[in-house]
CSV table of C-alpha atoms and ligand atoms in Angstrom, one decimal:
chain,number,residue,atom,x,y,z
A,795,MET,CA,-36.0,134.8,101.4
A,796,LEU,CA,-32.7,135.9,100.0
A,797,ASN,CA,-29.5,134.3,101.3
A,798,ILE,CA,-27.3,137.0,102.8
A,799,VAL,CA,-23.6,136.3,103.2
A,800,VAL,CA,-21.6,138.8,105.3
A,801,LEU,CA,-17.9,139.2,104.7
A,802,VAL,CA,-15.7,140.4,107.6
A,803,SER,CA,-12.1,140.9,108.6
A,804,GLY,CA,-12.0,142.4,112.1
A,805,GLY,CA,-14.1,143.4,115.1
A,806,GLY,CA,-17.4,142.9,113.4
A,807,THR,CA,-19.4,145.7,115.0
A,808,ASN,CA,-21.2,146.2,111.7
A,809,LEU,CA,-22.0,142.5,111.6
A,810,GLN,CA,-23.4,142.9,115.1
A,811,ALA,CA,-25.6,145.7,113.9
A,812,LEU,CA,-26.9,143.5,111.1
A,813,ILE,CA,-27.5,140.6,113.6
A,814,ASN,CA,-29.3,142.9,116.0
A,815,ALA,CA,-31.5,144.3,113.2
A,816,GLN,CA,-32.3,140.8,112.0
A,817,LYS,CA,-33.4,139.9,115.6
A,818,ASN,CA,-35.6,143.0,115.7
A,819,GLY,CA,-37.3,142.0,112.5
A,820,GLU,CA,-35.8,145.0,110.7
A,821,ILE,CA,-34.3,143.0,107.8
A,822,THR,CA,-37.2,141.8,105.7
A,823,GLY,CA,-36.8,139.7,102.6
A,824,GLY,CA,-33.5,138.1,103.5
A,825,ARG,CA,-31.7,136.2,106.2
A,826,ILE,CA,-28.0,136.1,107.1
A,827,SER,CA,-27.0,132.5,106.3
A,828,CYS,CA,-23.2,132.6,106.6
A,829,VAL,CA,-20.3,134.8,107.7
A,830,ILE,CA,-17.0,134.5,105.8
A,831,SER,CA,-13.8,136.0,107.3
A,832,SER,CA,-10.6,136.9,105.5
A,833,ASN,CA,-8.9,136.7,109.0
A,834,PRO,CA,-9.0,133.5,111.1
A,835,ASN,CA,-8.6,135.6,114.3
A,836,ALA,CA,-11.4,138.1,113.6
A,837,TYR,CA,-13.6,138.7,116.6
A,838,ALA,CA,-16.5,139.0,114.1
A,839,LEU,CA,-16.4,135.1,113.9
A,840,GLU,CA,-17.2,134.9,117.6
A,841,ARG,CA,-20.2,137.3,117.1
A,842,ALA,CA,-21.5,135.0,114.4
A,843,LYS,CA,-21.0,131.9,116.4
A,844,ASP,CA,-22.8,133.5,119.4
A,845,ASP,CA,-25.8,133.8,117.2
A,846,ASN,CA,-25.5,130.3,115.6
A,847,ILE,CA,-24.6,131.7,112.2
A,848,PRO,CA,-22.3,129.3,110.2
A,849,THR,CA,-18.8,130.7,109.6
A,850,VAL,CA,-16.2,130.0,107.0
A,851,VAL,CA,-12.6,131.3,107.0
A,852,VAL,CA,-11.0,132.1,103.6
A,853,SER,CA,-7.7,133.5,104.8
A,854,ARG,CA,-6.3,136.3,102.7
A,855,LYS,CA,-2.8,135.3,103.7
A,856,ASP,CA,-3.1,132.0,101.9
A,857,TYR,CA,-3.4,133.7,98.5
A,858,ALA,CA,-0.8,135.6,96.5
A,859,ASP,CA,-3.1,138.3,95.0
A,860,ASN,CA,-6.6,139.7,94.9
A,861,ASP,CA,-7.6,137.6,91.8
A,862,SER,CA,-6.6,134.3,93.3
A,863,TYR,CA,-8.2,135.3,96.6
A,864,SER,CA,-11.4,136.3,94.8
A,865,GLU,CA,-11.5,132.9,93.1
A,866,ALA,CA,-11.4,131.2,96.4
A,867,LEU,CA,-14.1,133.5,97.8
A,868,ASN,CA,-16.2,132.8,94.7
A,869,ALA,CA,-16.0,129.1,95.5
A,870,ALA,CA,-17.1,129.7,99.1
A,871,LEU,CA,-20.0,131.9,98.0
A,872,ASN,CA,-21.2,129.3,95.5
A,873,GLU,CA,-21.0,126.7,98.3
A,874,VAL,CA,-23.5,128.7,100.4
A,875,ASN,CA,-25.6,129.9,97.5
A,876,ALA,CA,-25.1,133.6,98.3
A,877,ASP,CA,-27.8,135.9,96.8
A,878,ILE,CA,-26.6,139.1,98.5
A,879,ILE,CA,-23.2,139.9,99.9
A,880,VAL,CA,-22.4,142.5,102.5
A,881,LEU,CA,-18.9,143.7,103.1
A,882,ALA,CA,-19.0,144.7,106.8
A,883,GLY,CA,-15.4,145.8,107.6
A,884,PHE,CA,-14.0,143.5,104.9
A,885,MET,CA,-10.5,144.7,104.1
A,886,SER,CA,-9.8,142.9,100.7
A,887,ILE,CA,-10.5,144.2,97.3
A,888,LEU,CA,-12.6,142.0,95.1
A,889,SER,CA,-11.7,141.1,91.5
A,890,LYS,CA,-13.8,142.4,88.6
A,891,SER,CA,-15.0,138.9,87.7
A,892,LEU,CA,-16.5,138.6,91.2
A,893,THR,CA,-18.0,142.1,91.3
A,894,ASP,CA,-19.5,141.6,87.8
A,895,LYS,CA,-21.0,138.3,88.8
A,896,TYR,CA,-22.8,139.9,91.7
A,897,GLN,CA,-23.5,143.2,90.1
A,898,TYR,CA,-25.8,145.3,92.3
A,899,ARG,CA,-25.8,142.5,94.8
A,900,ILE,CA,-22.8,143.4,96.9
A,901,LEU,CA,-23.0,146.2,99.5
A,902,ASN,CA,-20.1,147.9,101.3
A,903,VAL,CA,-20.1,150.3,104.2
A,904,HIS,CA,-17.4,152.9,104.2
A,905,PRO,CA,-16.7,155.2,107.1
A,906,SER,CA,-16.7,158.6,105.3
A,907,LEU,CA,-18.9,160.6,103.0
A,908,ILE,CA,-17.8,159.2,99.6
A,909,PRO,CA,-16.2,160.6,97.4
A,910,SER,CA,-14.1,162.1,100.2
A,911,PHE,CA,-11.6,160.0,102.1
A,912,CYS,CA,-12.1,156.8,100.1
A,913,GLY,CA,-10.4,154.5,97.6
A,914,GLU,CA,-7.3,152.4,98.0
A,915,GLY,CA,-5.4,153.0,101.3
A,916,PHE,CA,-8.4,154.5,103.0
A,917,TYR,CA,-9.8,152.0,105.5
A,918,GLY,CA,-10.6,151.7,109.2
A,919,LEU,CA,-8.9,154.3,111.4
A,920,LYS,CA,-6.8,155.7,108.5
A,921,VAL,CA,-10.0,157.3,107.2
A,922,HIS,CA,-10.6,159.1,110.4
A,923,GLU,CA,-7.0,160.2,110.7
A,924,ALA,CA,-7.2,161.7,107.3
A,925,VAL,CA,-10.5,163.5,108.1
A,926,LEU,CA,-8.9,165.1,111.2
A,927,ALA,CA,-5.7,166.0,109.4
A,928,CYS,CA,-7.8,167.8,106.7
A,929,GLY,CA,-9.9,169.7,109.2
A,930,VAL,CA,-13.2,169.0,107.6
A,931,LYS,CA,-16.2,169.7,109.9
A,932,VAL,CA,-18.5,167.0,108.7
A,933,THR,CA,-17.8,163.4,108.0
A,934,GLY,CA,-20.1,160.3,108.1
A,935,ALA,CA,-20.6,157.0,106.4
A,936,THR,CA,-21.7,155.6,103.1
A,937,VAL,CA,-23.4,152.4,101.9
A,938,HIS,CA,-22.8,151.7,98.3
A,939,PHE,CA,-22.8,148.9,95.7
A,940,VAL,CA,-19.4,147.3,95.0
A,941,ASN,CA,-17.8,147.4,91.6
A,942,GLU,CA,-14.3,146.7,90.5
A,943,VAL,CA,-13.0,150.1,91.7
A,944,ALA,CA,-12.5,150.6,95.5
A,945,ASP,CA,-15.4,152.6,97.0
A,946,ALA,CA,-16.6,153.8,93.6
A,947,GLY,CA,-19.9,151.9,93.1
A,948,ALA,CA,-23.3,153.5,93.1
A,949,ILE,CA,-24.1,155.2,96.4
A,950,ILE,CA,-27.2,154.0,98.2
A,951,MET,CA,-27.3,155.9,101.5
A,952,GLN,CA,-25.2,158.3,103.4
A,953,LYS,CA,-25.4,159.8,106.9
A,954,ALA,CA,-23.4,162.8,108.1
A,955,VAL,CA,-21.7,163.1,111.5
A,956,ASP,CA,-20.1,166.3,112.9
A,957,VAL,CA,-16.4,166.4,113.6
A,958,LYS,CA,-15.5,167.9,117.0
A,959,ARG,CA,-12.3,169.8,117.7
A,960,SER,CA,-11.6,167.4,120.6
A,961,ASP,CA,-11.9,164.3,118.4
A,962,SER,CA,-9.2,161.6,118.2
A,963,PRO,CA,-9.3,159.1,115.3
A,964,GLU,CA,-10.7,156.6,117.8
A,965,THR,CA,-13.5,158.9,119.2
A,966,LEU,CA,-14.5,159.9,115.7
A,967,GLN,CA,-14.5,156.3,114.5
A,968,LYS,CA,-16.8,155.3,117.4
A,969,ARG,CA,-19.3,158.2,116.7
A,970,VAL,CA,-19.3,157.5,112.9
A,971,MET,CA,-20.1,153.8,113.7
A,972,GLU,CA,-22.8,154.5,116.3
A,973,GLU,CA,-24.5,157.5,114.5
A,974,ALA,CA,-24.1,156.4,110.9
A,975,GLU,CA,-22.7,153.0,109.9
A,976,TRP,CA,-24.8,150.9,112.3
A,977,GLN,CA,-28.0,152.8,111.2
A,978,ILE,CA,-27.6,152.9,107.5
A,979,LEU,CA,-26.1,149.4,106.8
A,980,PRO,CA,-29.0,147.4,108.1
A,981,ARG,CA,-31.5,149.8,106.5
A,982,ALA,CA,-29.8,149.6,103.0
A,983,LEU,CA,-29.6,145.8,103.3
A,984,SER,CA,-33.3,145.5,104.1
A,985,LEU,CA,-34.2,147.8,101.2
A,986,LEU,CA,-32.1,145.8,98.8
A,987,CYS,CA,-33.7,142.5,99.9
A,988,GLU,CA,-37.1,144.1,99.5
A,989,GLY,CA,-36.3,145.1,95.9
A,990,LYS,CA,-36.6,148.8,96.8
A,991,ILE,CA,-33.4,150.0,95.3
A,992,GLU,CA,-33.6,151.0,91.6
A,993,ILE,CA,-30.6,151.6,89.3
A,994,ASP,CA,-31.0,154.4,86.8
A,995,ASP,CA,-28.0,155.3,84.5
A,996,GLY,CA,-25.6,153.8,87.0
A,997,ARG,CA,-27.0,155.6,90.0
A,998,ALA,CA,-29.0,154.0,92.8
A,999,TYR,CA,-32.3,155.4,94.1
A,1000,ILE,CA,-34.5,154.2,96.9
A,1001,ILE,CA,-38.1,153.5,95.9
A,1002,GLU,CA,-40.2,155.3,98.5
B,1045,LIG,C1,-15.8,150.1,109.9
B,1045,LIG,O1,-15.7,151.4,110.3
B,1045,LIG,C2,-16.0,150.0,108.4
B,1045,LIG,O2,-16.8,151.0,107.9
B,1045,LIG,C3,-14.6,150.1,108.0
B,1045,LIG,O3,-13.8,149.4,108.9
B,1045,LIG,C4,-14.5,149.3,110.2
B,1045,LIG,C5,-14.7,147.9,110.5
B,1045,LIG,O4,-15.3,147.8,111.8
B,1045,LIG,N1,-14.4,149.6,106.6
B,1045,LIG,C6,-13.5,150.1,105.8
B,1045,LIG,O5,-12.8,151.0,106.1
B,1045,LIG,C7,-13.6,149.5,104.4
B,1045,LIG,N2,-13.0,150.4,103.4
B,1045,LIG,P1,-16.2,146.5,112.2
B,1045,LIG,O6,-15.3,145.2,111.9
B,1045,LIG,O7,-16.3,146.6,113.7
B,1045,LIG,O8,-17.5,146.5,111.5
């Protein structure tokens, strides 16, 4: 059983999707052993506690930059023997030394179809605001491996969601979460734990 550590910063609905999938036996080959939050007030911490999952807070505010923050995270990840790391609404950028150490072992869920509406500055509701401002008709979510460049690691899975004329950033965010993020994140995590994701020339493929 691989040790899965989930990193969060906010509401934790993606964490909840992972917990639910685990309860339903949909995550094979791994177990969520710890939740680490960059925000001491994140509601995600309550979700973890409700399910008796140990929690750790490594507050982003206590560190001057991403490098020193990543060092502190590295220590926390060592402490809990992380095998696989999931960024589930985690709003800090990891240093290259950390992403190198866990190469192809860190997953992120992003609320758009990468390479659109992603990279630095595109996070949370801002992504959906940009989608609506642009007028695209299809958006969605992406699960990808994490490397040193924001939202640029190998793409594992994507799911499209239609944009409606009547959408607000909030309604679109909700639909992207329900129809895409909460579906593909647990699925991709399970495939990774089962060793069913192959890397070929820097691209990720699911072994059917
Ligand atoms: C989710 O939509 C997630 O994809 C996004 O923030 C939200 C967190 O919600 N992440 C990013 O934008 C990272 N670039 P949650 O805390 O309820 O899972």
